[in-house]
Coordinates of C-alpha atoms in Angstrom, one line a residue:
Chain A
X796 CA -123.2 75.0 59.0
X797 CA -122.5 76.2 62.3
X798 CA -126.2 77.6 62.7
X799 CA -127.5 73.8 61.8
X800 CA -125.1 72.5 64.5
X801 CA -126.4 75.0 67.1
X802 CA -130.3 74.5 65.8
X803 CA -129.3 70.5 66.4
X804 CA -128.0 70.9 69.6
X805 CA -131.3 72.6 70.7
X806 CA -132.9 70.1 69.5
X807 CA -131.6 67.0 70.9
X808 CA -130.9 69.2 74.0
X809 CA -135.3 69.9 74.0
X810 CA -135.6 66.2 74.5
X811 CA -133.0 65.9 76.7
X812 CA -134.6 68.2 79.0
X813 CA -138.2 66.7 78.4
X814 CA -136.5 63.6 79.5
X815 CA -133.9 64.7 82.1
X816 CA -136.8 66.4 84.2
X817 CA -139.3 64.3 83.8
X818 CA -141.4 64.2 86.6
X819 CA -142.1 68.0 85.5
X820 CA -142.0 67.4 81.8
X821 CA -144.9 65.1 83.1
X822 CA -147.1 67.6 85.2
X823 CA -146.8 70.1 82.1
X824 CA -147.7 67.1 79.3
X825 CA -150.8 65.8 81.5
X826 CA -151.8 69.6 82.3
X827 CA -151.7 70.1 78.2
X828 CA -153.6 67.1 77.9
X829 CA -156.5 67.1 80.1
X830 CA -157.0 71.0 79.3
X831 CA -156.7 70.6 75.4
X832 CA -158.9 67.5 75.7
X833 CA -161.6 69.8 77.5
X834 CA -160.9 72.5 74.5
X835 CA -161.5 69.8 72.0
X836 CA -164.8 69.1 73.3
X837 CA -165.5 72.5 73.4
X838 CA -164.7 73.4 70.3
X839 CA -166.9 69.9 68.7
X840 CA -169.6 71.1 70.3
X841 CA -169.4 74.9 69.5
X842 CA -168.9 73.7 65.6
X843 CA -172.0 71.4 66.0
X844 CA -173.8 74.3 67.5
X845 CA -172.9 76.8 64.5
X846 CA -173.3 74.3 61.9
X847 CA -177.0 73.2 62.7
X848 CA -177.8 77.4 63.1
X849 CA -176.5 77.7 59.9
X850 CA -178.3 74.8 58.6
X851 CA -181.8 75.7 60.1
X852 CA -181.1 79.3 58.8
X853 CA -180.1 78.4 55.6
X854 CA -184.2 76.5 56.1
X855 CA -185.9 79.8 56.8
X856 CA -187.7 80.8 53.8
X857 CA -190.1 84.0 53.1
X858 CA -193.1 83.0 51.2
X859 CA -194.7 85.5 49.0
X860 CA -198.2 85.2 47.9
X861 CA -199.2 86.8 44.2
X862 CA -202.5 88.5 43.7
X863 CA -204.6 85.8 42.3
X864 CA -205.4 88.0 39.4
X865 CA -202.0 88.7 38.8
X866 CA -200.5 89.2 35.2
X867 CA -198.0 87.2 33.5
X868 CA -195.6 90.3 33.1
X869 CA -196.2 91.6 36.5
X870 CA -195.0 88.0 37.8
X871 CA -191.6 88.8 36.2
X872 CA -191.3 92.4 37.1
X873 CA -192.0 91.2 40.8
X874 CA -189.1 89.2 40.7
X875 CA -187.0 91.7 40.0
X876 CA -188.2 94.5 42.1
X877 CA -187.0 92.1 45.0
X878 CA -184.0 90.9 43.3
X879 CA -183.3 94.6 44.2
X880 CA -184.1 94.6 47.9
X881 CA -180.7 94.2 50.1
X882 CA -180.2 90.8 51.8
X883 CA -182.1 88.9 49.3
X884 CA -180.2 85.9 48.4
X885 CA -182.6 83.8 46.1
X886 CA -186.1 84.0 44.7
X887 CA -187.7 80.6 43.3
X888 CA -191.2 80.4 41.7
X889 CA -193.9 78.4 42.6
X890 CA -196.6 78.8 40.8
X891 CA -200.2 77.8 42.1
X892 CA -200.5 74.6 39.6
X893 CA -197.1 72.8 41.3
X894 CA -198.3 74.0 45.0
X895 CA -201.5 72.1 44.4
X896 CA -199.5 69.6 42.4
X897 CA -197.6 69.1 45.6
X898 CA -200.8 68.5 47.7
X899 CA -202.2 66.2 45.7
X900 CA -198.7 63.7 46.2
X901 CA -199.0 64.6 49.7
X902 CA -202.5 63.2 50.5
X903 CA -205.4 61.3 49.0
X904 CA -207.8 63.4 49.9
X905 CA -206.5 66.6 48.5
X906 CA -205.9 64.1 45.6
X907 CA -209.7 64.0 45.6
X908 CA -210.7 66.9 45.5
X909 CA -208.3 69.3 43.9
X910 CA -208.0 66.8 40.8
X911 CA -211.0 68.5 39.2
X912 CA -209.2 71.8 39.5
X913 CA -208.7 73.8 36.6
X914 CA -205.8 76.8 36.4
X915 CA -208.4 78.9 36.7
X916 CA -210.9 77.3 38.8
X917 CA -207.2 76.6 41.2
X918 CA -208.0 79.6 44.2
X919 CA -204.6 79.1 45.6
X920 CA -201.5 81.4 45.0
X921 CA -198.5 81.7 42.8
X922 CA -195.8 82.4 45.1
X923 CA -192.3 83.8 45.4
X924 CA -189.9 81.8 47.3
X925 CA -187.4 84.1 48.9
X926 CA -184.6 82.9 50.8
X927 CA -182.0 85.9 52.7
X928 CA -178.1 85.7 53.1
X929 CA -178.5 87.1 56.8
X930 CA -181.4 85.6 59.0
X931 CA -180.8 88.7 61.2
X932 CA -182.9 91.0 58.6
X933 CA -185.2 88.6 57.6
X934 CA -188.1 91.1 58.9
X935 CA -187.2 93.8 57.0
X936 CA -186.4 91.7 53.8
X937 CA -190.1 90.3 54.4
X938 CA -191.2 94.2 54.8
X939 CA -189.7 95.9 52.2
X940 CA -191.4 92.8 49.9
X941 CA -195.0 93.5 51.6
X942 CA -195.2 96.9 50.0
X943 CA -194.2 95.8 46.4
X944 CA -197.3 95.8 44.5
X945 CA -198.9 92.4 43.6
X946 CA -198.0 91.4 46.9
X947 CA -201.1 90.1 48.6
X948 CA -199.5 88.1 52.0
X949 CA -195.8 87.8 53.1
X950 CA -195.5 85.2 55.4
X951 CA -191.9 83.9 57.2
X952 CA -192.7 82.3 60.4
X953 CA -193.0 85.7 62.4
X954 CA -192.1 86.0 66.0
X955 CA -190.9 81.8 65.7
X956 CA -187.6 83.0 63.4
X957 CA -187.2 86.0 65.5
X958 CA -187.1 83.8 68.6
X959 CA -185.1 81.2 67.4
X960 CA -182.7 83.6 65.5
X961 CA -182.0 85.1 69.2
X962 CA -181.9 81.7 70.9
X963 CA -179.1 80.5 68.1
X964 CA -177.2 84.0 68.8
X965 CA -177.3 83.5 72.3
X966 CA -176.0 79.9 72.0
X967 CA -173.3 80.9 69.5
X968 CA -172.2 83.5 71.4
X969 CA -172.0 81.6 74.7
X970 CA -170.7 78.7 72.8
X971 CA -167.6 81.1 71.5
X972 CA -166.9 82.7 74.8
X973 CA -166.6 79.2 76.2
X974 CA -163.9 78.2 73.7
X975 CA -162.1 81.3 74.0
X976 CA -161.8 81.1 77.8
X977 CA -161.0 77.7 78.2
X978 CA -158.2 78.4 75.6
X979 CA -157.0 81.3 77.7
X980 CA -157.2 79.4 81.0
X981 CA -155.6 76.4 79.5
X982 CA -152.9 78.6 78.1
X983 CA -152.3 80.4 82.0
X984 CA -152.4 76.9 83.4
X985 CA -149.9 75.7 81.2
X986 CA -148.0 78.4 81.3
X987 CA -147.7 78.2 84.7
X988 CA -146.7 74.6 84.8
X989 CA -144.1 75.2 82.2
X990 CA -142.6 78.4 84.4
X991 CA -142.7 76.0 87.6
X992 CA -140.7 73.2 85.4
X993 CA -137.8 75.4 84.4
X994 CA -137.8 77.4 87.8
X995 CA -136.5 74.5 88.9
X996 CA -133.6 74.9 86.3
X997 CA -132.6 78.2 87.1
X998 CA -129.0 76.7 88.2
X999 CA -128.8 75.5 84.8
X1000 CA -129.4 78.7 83.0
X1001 CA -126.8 80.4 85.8
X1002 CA -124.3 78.6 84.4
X1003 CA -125.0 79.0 80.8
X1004 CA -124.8 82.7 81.5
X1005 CA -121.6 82.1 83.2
X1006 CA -119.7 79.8 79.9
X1007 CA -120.3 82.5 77.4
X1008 CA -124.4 81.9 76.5
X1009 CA -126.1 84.8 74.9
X1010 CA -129.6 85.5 75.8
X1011 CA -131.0 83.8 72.7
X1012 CA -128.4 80.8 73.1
X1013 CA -130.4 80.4 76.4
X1014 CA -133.5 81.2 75.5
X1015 CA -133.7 79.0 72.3
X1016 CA -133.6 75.3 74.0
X1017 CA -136.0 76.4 76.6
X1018 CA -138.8 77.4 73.8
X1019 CA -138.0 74.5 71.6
X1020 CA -138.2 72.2 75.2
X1021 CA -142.0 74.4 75.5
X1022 CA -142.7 72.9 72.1
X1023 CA -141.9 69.4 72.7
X1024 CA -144.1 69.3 75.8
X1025 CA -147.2 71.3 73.9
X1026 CA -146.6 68.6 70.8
X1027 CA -146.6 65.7 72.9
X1028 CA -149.4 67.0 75.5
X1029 CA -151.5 67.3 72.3
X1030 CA -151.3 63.6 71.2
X1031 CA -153.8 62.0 73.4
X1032 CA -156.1 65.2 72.9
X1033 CA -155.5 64.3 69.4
X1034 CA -156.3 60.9 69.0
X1035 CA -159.5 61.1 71.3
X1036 CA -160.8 63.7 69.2
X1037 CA -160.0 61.7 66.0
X1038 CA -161.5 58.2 67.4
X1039 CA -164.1 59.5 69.6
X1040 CA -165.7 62.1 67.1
X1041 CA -165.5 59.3 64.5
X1042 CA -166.9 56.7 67.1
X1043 CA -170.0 59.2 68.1
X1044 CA -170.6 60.3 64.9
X1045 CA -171.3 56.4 63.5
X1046 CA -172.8 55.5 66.7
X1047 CA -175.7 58.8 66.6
X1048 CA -175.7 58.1 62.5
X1049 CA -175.2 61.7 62.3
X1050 CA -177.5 63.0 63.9
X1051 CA -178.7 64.1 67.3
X1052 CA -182.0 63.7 69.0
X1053 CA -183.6 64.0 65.8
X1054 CA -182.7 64.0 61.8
X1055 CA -183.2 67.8 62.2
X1056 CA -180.0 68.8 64.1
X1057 CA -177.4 66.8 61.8
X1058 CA -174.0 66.3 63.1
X1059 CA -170.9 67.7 61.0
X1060 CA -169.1 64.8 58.9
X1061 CA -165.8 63.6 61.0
X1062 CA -163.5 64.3 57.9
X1063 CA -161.9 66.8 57.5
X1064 CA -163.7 68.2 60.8
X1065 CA -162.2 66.5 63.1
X1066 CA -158.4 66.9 61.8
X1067 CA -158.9 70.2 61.3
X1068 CA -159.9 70.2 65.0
X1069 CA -156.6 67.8 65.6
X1070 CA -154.2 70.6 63.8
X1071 CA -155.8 73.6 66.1
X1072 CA -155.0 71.4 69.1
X1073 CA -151.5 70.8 67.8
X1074 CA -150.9 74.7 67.5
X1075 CA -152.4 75.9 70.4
X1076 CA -150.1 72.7 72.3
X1077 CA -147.2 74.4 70.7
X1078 CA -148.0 77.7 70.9
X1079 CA -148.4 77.4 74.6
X1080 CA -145.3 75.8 75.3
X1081 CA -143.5 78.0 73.6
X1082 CA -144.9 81.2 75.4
X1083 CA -145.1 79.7 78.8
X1084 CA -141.2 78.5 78.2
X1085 CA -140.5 81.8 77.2
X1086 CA -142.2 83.8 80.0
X1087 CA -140.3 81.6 82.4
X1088 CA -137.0 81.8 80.8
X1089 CA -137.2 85.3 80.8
X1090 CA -137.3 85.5 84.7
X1091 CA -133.7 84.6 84.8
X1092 CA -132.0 86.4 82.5
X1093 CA -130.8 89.6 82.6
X1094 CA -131.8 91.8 79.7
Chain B
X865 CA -99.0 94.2 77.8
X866 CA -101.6 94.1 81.0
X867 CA -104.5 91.8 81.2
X868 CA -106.3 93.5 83.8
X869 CA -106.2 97.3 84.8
X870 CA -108.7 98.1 87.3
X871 CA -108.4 102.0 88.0
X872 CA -110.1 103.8 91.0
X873 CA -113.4 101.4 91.0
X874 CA -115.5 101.8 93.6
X875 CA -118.4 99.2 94.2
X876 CA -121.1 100.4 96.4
X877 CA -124.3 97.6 96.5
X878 CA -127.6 98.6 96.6
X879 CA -127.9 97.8 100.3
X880 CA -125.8 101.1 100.6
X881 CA -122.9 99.1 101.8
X882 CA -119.5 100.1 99.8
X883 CA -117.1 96.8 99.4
X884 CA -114.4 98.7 97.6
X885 CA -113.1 102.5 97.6
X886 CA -110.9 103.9 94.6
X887 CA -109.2 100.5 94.0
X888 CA -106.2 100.4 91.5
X889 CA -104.8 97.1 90.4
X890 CA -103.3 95.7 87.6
X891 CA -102.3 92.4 86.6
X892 CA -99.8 91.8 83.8
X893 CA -100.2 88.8 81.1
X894 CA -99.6 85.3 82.4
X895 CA -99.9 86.4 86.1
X896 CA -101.3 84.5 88.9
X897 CA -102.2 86.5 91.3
X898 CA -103.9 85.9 95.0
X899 CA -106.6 88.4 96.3
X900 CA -106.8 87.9 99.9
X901 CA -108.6 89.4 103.1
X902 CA -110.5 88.6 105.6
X903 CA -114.4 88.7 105.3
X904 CA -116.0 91.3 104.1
X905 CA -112.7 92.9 102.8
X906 CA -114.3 93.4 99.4
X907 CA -112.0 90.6 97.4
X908 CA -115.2 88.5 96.1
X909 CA -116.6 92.0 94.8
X910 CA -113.7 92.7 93.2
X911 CA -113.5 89.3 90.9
X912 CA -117.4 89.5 90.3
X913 CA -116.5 93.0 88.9
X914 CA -114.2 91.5 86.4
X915 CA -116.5 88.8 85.4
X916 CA -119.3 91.6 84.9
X917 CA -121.5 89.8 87.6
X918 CA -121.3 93.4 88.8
X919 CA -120.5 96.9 87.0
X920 CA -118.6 99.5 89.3
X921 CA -120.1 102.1 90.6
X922 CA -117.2 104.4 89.5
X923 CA -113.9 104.0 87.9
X924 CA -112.8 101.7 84.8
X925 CA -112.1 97.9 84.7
X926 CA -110.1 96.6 81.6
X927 CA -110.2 93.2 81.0
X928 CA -107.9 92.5 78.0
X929 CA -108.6 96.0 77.0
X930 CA -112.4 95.7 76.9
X931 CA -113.9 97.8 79.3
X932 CA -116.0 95.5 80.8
X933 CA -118.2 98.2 83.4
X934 CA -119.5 99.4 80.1
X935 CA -120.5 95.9 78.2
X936 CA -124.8 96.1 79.0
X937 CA -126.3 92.9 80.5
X938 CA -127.4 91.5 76.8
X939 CA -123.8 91.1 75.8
X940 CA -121.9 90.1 78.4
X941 CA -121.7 86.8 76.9
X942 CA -118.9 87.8 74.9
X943 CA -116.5 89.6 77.1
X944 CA -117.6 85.7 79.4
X945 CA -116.1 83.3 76.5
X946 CA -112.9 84.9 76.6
X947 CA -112.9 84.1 80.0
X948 CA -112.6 81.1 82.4
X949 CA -114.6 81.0 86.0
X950 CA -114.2 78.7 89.0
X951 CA -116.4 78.9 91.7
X952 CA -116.5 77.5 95.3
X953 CA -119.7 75.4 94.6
X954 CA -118.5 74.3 91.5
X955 CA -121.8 75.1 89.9
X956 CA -121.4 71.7 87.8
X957 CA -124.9 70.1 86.3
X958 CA -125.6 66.8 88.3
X959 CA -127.7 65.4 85.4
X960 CA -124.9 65.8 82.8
X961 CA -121.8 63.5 82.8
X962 CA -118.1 65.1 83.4
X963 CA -117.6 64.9 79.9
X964 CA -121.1 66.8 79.2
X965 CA -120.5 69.3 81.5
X966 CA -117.2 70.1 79.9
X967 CA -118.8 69.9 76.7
X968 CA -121.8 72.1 77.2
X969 CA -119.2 75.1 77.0
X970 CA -118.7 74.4 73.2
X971 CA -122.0 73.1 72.1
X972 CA -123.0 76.8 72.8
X973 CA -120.4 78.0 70.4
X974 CA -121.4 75.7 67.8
X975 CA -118.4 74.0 67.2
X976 CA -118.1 70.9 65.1
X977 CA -118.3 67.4 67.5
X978 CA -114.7 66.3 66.5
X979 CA -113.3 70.1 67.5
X980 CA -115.3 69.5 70.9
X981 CA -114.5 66.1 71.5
X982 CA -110.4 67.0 70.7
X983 CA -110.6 70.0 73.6
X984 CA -112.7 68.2 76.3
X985 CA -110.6 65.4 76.3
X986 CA -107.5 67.6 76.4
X987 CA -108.7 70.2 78.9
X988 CA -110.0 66.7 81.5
X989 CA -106.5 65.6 80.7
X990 CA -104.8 68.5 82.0
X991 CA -107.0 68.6 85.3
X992 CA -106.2 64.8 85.4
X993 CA -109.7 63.3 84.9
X994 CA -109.3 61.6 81.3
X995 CA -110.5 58.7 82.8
X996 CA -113.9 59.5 84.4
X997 CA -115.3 61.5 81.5
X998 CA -118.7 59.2 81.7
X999 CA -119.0 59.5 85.4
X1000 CA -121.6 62.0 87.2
X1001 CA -120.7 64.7 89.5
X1002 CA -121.9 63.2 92.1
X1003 CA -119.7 60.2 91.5
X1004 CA -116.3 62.2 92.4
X1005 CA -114.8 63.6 95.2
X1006 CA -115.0 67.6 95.7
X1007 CA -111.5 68.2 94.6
X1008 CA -112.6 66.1 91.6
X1009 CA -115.5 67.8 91.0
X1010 CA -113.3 71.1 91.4
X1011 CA -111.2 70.0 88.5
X1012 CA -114.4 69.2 86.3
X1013 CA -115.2 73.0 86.8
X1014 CA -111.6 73.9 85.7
X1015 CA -111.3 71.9 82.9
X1016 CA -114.5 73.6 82.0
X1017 CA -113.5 76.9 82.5
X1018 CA -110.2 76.5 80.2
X1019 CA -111.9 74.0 77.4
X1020 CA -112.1 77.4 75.2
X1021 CA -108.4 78.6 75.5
X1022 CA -109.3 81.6 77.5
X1023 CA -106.8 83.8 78.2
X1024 CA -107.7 84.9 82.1
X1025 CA -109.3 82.8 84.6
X1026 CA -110.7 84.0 87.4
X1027 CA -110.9 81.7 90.6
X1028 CA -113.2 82.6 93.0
X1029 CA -112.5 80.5 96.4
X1030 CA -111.9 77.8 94.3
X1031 CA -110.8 75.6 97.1
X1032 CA -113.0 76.9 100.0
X1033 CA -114.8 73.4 99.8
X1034 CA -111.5 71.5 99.9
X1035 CA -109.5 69.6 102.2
X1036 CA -105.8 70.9 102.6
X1037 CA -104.4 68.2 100.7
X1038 CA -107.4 67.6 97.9
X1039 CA -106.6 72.1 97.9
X1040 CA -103.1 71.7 96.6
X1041 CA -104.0 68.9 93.8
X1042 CA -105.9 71.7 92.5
X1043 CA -103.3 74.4 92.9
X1044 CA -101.4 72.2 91.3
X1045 CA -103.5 72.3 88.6
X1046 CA -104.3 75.9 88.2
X1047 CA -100.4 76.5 88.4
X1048 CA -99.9 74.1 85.5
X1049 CA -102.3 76.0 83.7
X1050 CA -100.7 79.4 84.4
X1051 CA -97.8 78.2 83.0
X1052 CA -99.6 77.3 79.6
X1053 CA -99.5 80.7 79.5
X1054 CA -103.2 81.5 81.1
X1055 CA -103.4 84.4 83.4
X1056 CA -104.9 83.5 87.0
X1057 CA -106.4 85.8 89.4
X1058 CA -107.8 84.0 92.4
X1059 CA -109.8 85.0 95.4
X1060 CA -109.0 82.9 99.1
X1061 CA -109.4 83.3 102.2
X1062 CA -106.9 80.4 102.5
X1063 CA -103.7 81.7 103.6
X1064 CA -101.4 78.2 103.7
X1065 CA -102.2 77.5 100.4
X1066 CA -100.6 81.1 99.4
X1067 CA -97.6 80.9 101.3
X1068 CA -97.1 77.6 99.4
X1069 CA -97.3 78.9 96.1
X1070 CA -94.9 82.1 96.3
X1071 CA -97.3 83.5 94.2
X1072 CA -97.8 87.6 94.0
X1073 CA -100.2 88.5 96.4
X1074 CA -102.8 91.4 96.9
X1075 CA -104.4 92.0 100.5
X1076 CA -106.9 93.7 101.0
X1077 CA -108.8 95.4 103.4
X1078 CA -111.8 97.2 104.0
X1079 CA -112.3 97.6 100.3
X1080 CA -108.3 99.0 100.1
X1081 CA -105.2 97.2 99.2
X1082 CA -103.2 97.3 102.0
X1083 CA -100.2 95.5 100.6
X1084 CA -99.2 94.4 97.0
X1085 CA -96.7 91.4 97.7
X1086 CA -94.2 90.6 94.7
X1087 CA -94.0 87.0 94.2
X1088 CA -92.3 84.5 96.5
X1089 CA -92.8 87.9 99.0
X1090 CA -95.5 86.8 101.4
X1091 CA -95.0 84.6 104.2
X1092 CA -98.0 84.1 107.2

């Protein structure tokens, strides 16, 4: 009972103190809010940036081409000998009769000229469709396949998914270094702000000490008072992200530039963005409350 | 039995300077008890020794038999709640009302809203304030505002209270409402040990009397004893 009565007090005492001090409760909520809006964006476009690597990796395909004279039972054993190799995530079959099949839909003039073909008369390929779980060893995947026997070409896009496989690293790994040190300076700005807020209240934790407050008596308002700011500094963050993601999102039609880079769908994205905004709002005002509090008491 | 035993403390701050040498005093329950001096004679040292603002650099301090010297800076919260302190500035919280600041004592204890609102009202009814509990500090008068810091520093039923220049602010006449005061309390039963520099106001209360001097007590006058 007595620990509910206490936990209340801190409670109504946090938003007290938000509201008692509010020209600084301000500073500290539009600090939180203009850096967790720039983290917001950051994080949108980092996602974006991941999810249309993964999607154009997920594209990347090895094509294997059969020996023309290839036997039934060596098709099958083919499959398996690089169902083996590492990496390997799936193997489709495409014979020569749908590839030409494909051609013929495609274009009238293939139409014309491949419709007299017979399976035998047909000089394209049987292939193996191989796609990888890592695009990283997509040249060694594509290597190890090229010495199978029955093998005649391996093809993959050489050099262009080597290139693009170290553009989309570069990007990610900018993209994540971004995040995390806009996080980090967001978190030191706040911080900050929150420590010169209850500087200013160092009178009012002198006399606490002086009635009979323990440390965590003390302590406990001040973090709770951290949290209220972070949680309220996070609602416009919150809301722009909800409404303007949504807002872009049907504006572009879900996509960017072109229907090749495809935008990630607004829900659950964008809440799920809206709850790591919330946390890191709260865990910041916590830690800057904390680190200020600290200062004054005497441990 | 005694409330206070202080037995050969010495307090030397980190400056180097000593402000008291092999100091003995004690004070008996239900005492009030005037520490004077002139500047610098080591009187302010001694009471923020007994509310463990300081720790002695040697000798014991008893406070209710705790030895507070040896309570470490984490827990000195609970030799302070069986304590009362009044200080010169009043150290009162502009932004609360005087009721609120009286309260803020007990919220930190947890107590139930009806316990809290039952021993404000009687501890601002003792100082004489019962009728300004909404009012701000900065609404009253500085012997009000001294009473505010009283009534605060009895709210819990401490047994000591330790006055440090309470009326150093004051006018002569707003001083002696509040000696009034602290001597009503005393004779509830509450022990008071006060620092002054303020010598009419001791030769009005006959009170005992410690001088001191250059960190010594020079004289240890029995009540009704000293005279200016």
């Amino acid at each position: 009972m007595k620990t509910f009565r206490i936990l209340g007090r801190n409670i109504r005492d946090s938003f007290r103190g938000v509201w008692r001090n509010l020209s600084l409760s301000l500073a500290s909520i539009s600090c939180i809010t203009i850096t967790l809006i720039v983290v917001s964006i950051a994080m949108i476009l980092s996602a974006n940036v991941n999810n249309f690597t993964s999607q154009i990796e997920k594209d990347v395909t090895i094509v294997v081409f059969l020996d023309q004279n290839i036997e039934e039972d060596d098709i099958d054993s083919l499959y398996y000998d690089i169902d083996t190799i590492q990496y390997v995530e799936s193997i489709t079959f495409k014979g020569k009769d749908e590839i030409a099949g494909e051609m013929m839909e495609a274009s009238e003039t293939y139409d014309s000229i491949m419709s007299n073909w017979t399976h035998e008369d047909n000089p394209l390929q049987d292939t193996y469709l191989v796609k990888v779980t890592d695009i990283d060893h997509i040249a060694e995947v594509a290597k190890e396949i090229g010495y199978l026997e029955n093998v005649s070409v391996v093809k993959y896009g050489e050099g262009m998914v080597e290139e693009l496989v170290s553009i989309f690293d570069m990007i990610k790994n900018v993209t994540i270094v971004i995040v995390i040190a806009l996080i980090l300076v967001t978190a030191f700005l706040i911080a900050n702000t929150i420590k010169i807020t209850i500087d200013s209240r160092r009178r009012e934790i002198e006399i606490m000490r002086l009635v009979g407050a323990s440390n965590i008596n003390i302590k406990i308002p001040f973090i709770f008072e951290g949290l209220v700011l972070g949680v309220i500094g996070s609602i416009i963050p919150i809301i722009i992200t909800c409404y303007g993601y949504a807002a872009l999102y049907t504006r572009l039609h879900g996509q960017l530039f072109s229907s090749i880079i495809k935008l990630i769908v607004p829900e659950p994205f964008m809440y799920n963005v809206s709850l790591l905004l919330l946390v890191i709002g709260m865990v910041v005002g916590m830690v800057g409350s904390l680190r200020a509090v600290k200062k004054y008491l005497k441990i | 039995m005694d409330q206070i035993r202080v037995q050969g403390v010495t307090h030397t701050y980190k400056s180097g300077v000593t402000a008291l040498y092999d100091l003995d005093l004690t004070v008996e329950k239900g005492e009030f008890v005037f520490i004077i001096g002139s500047t610098g004679c080591g009187k302010s040292t001694l009471g923020k020794l007994l509310y463990r603002e300081l720790k002695p650099t040697k000798g014991t301090i008893l406070v209710g038999g705790i030895n507070v010297g040896k309570i470490p800076n984490r827990k000195v919260y609970k030799i302070r709640r069986k304590m009362g302190v009044v200080f010169q500035d009043y150290k009162l919280l502009d932004k609360l009302t005087v009721y609120e600041n009286v309260a803020f004592a007990l919220e930190i204890f947890g107590l139930p809203k009806d316990e809290i609102h039952e021993k404000v009202v009687k501890a601002l009814e003792l100082v004489g304030l019962k009728n300004k509990l909404k009012m701000y500090p900065r609404e009253l008068s500085g012997g009000e505002q001294q009473r505010v810091a009283i009534a605060r520093a009895i709210v819990n039923g401490p047994k000591l209270l330790i006055c440090d220049e309470p009326t150093g602010n004051l006018d002569p006449k707003t001083s002696m409402e509040v000696m009034t005061v602290l001597d009503e309390i005393n004779k509830l039963g509450t022990t008071i040990l006060m620092v002054t520099h303020d010598i009419n106001i001791v030769d009005k209360m006959k009170k005992r009397t410690v001088l001191l001097n250059a960190g010594r007590v020079l004289k240890d006058y029995a009540e009704g004893e000293y005279t200016k």
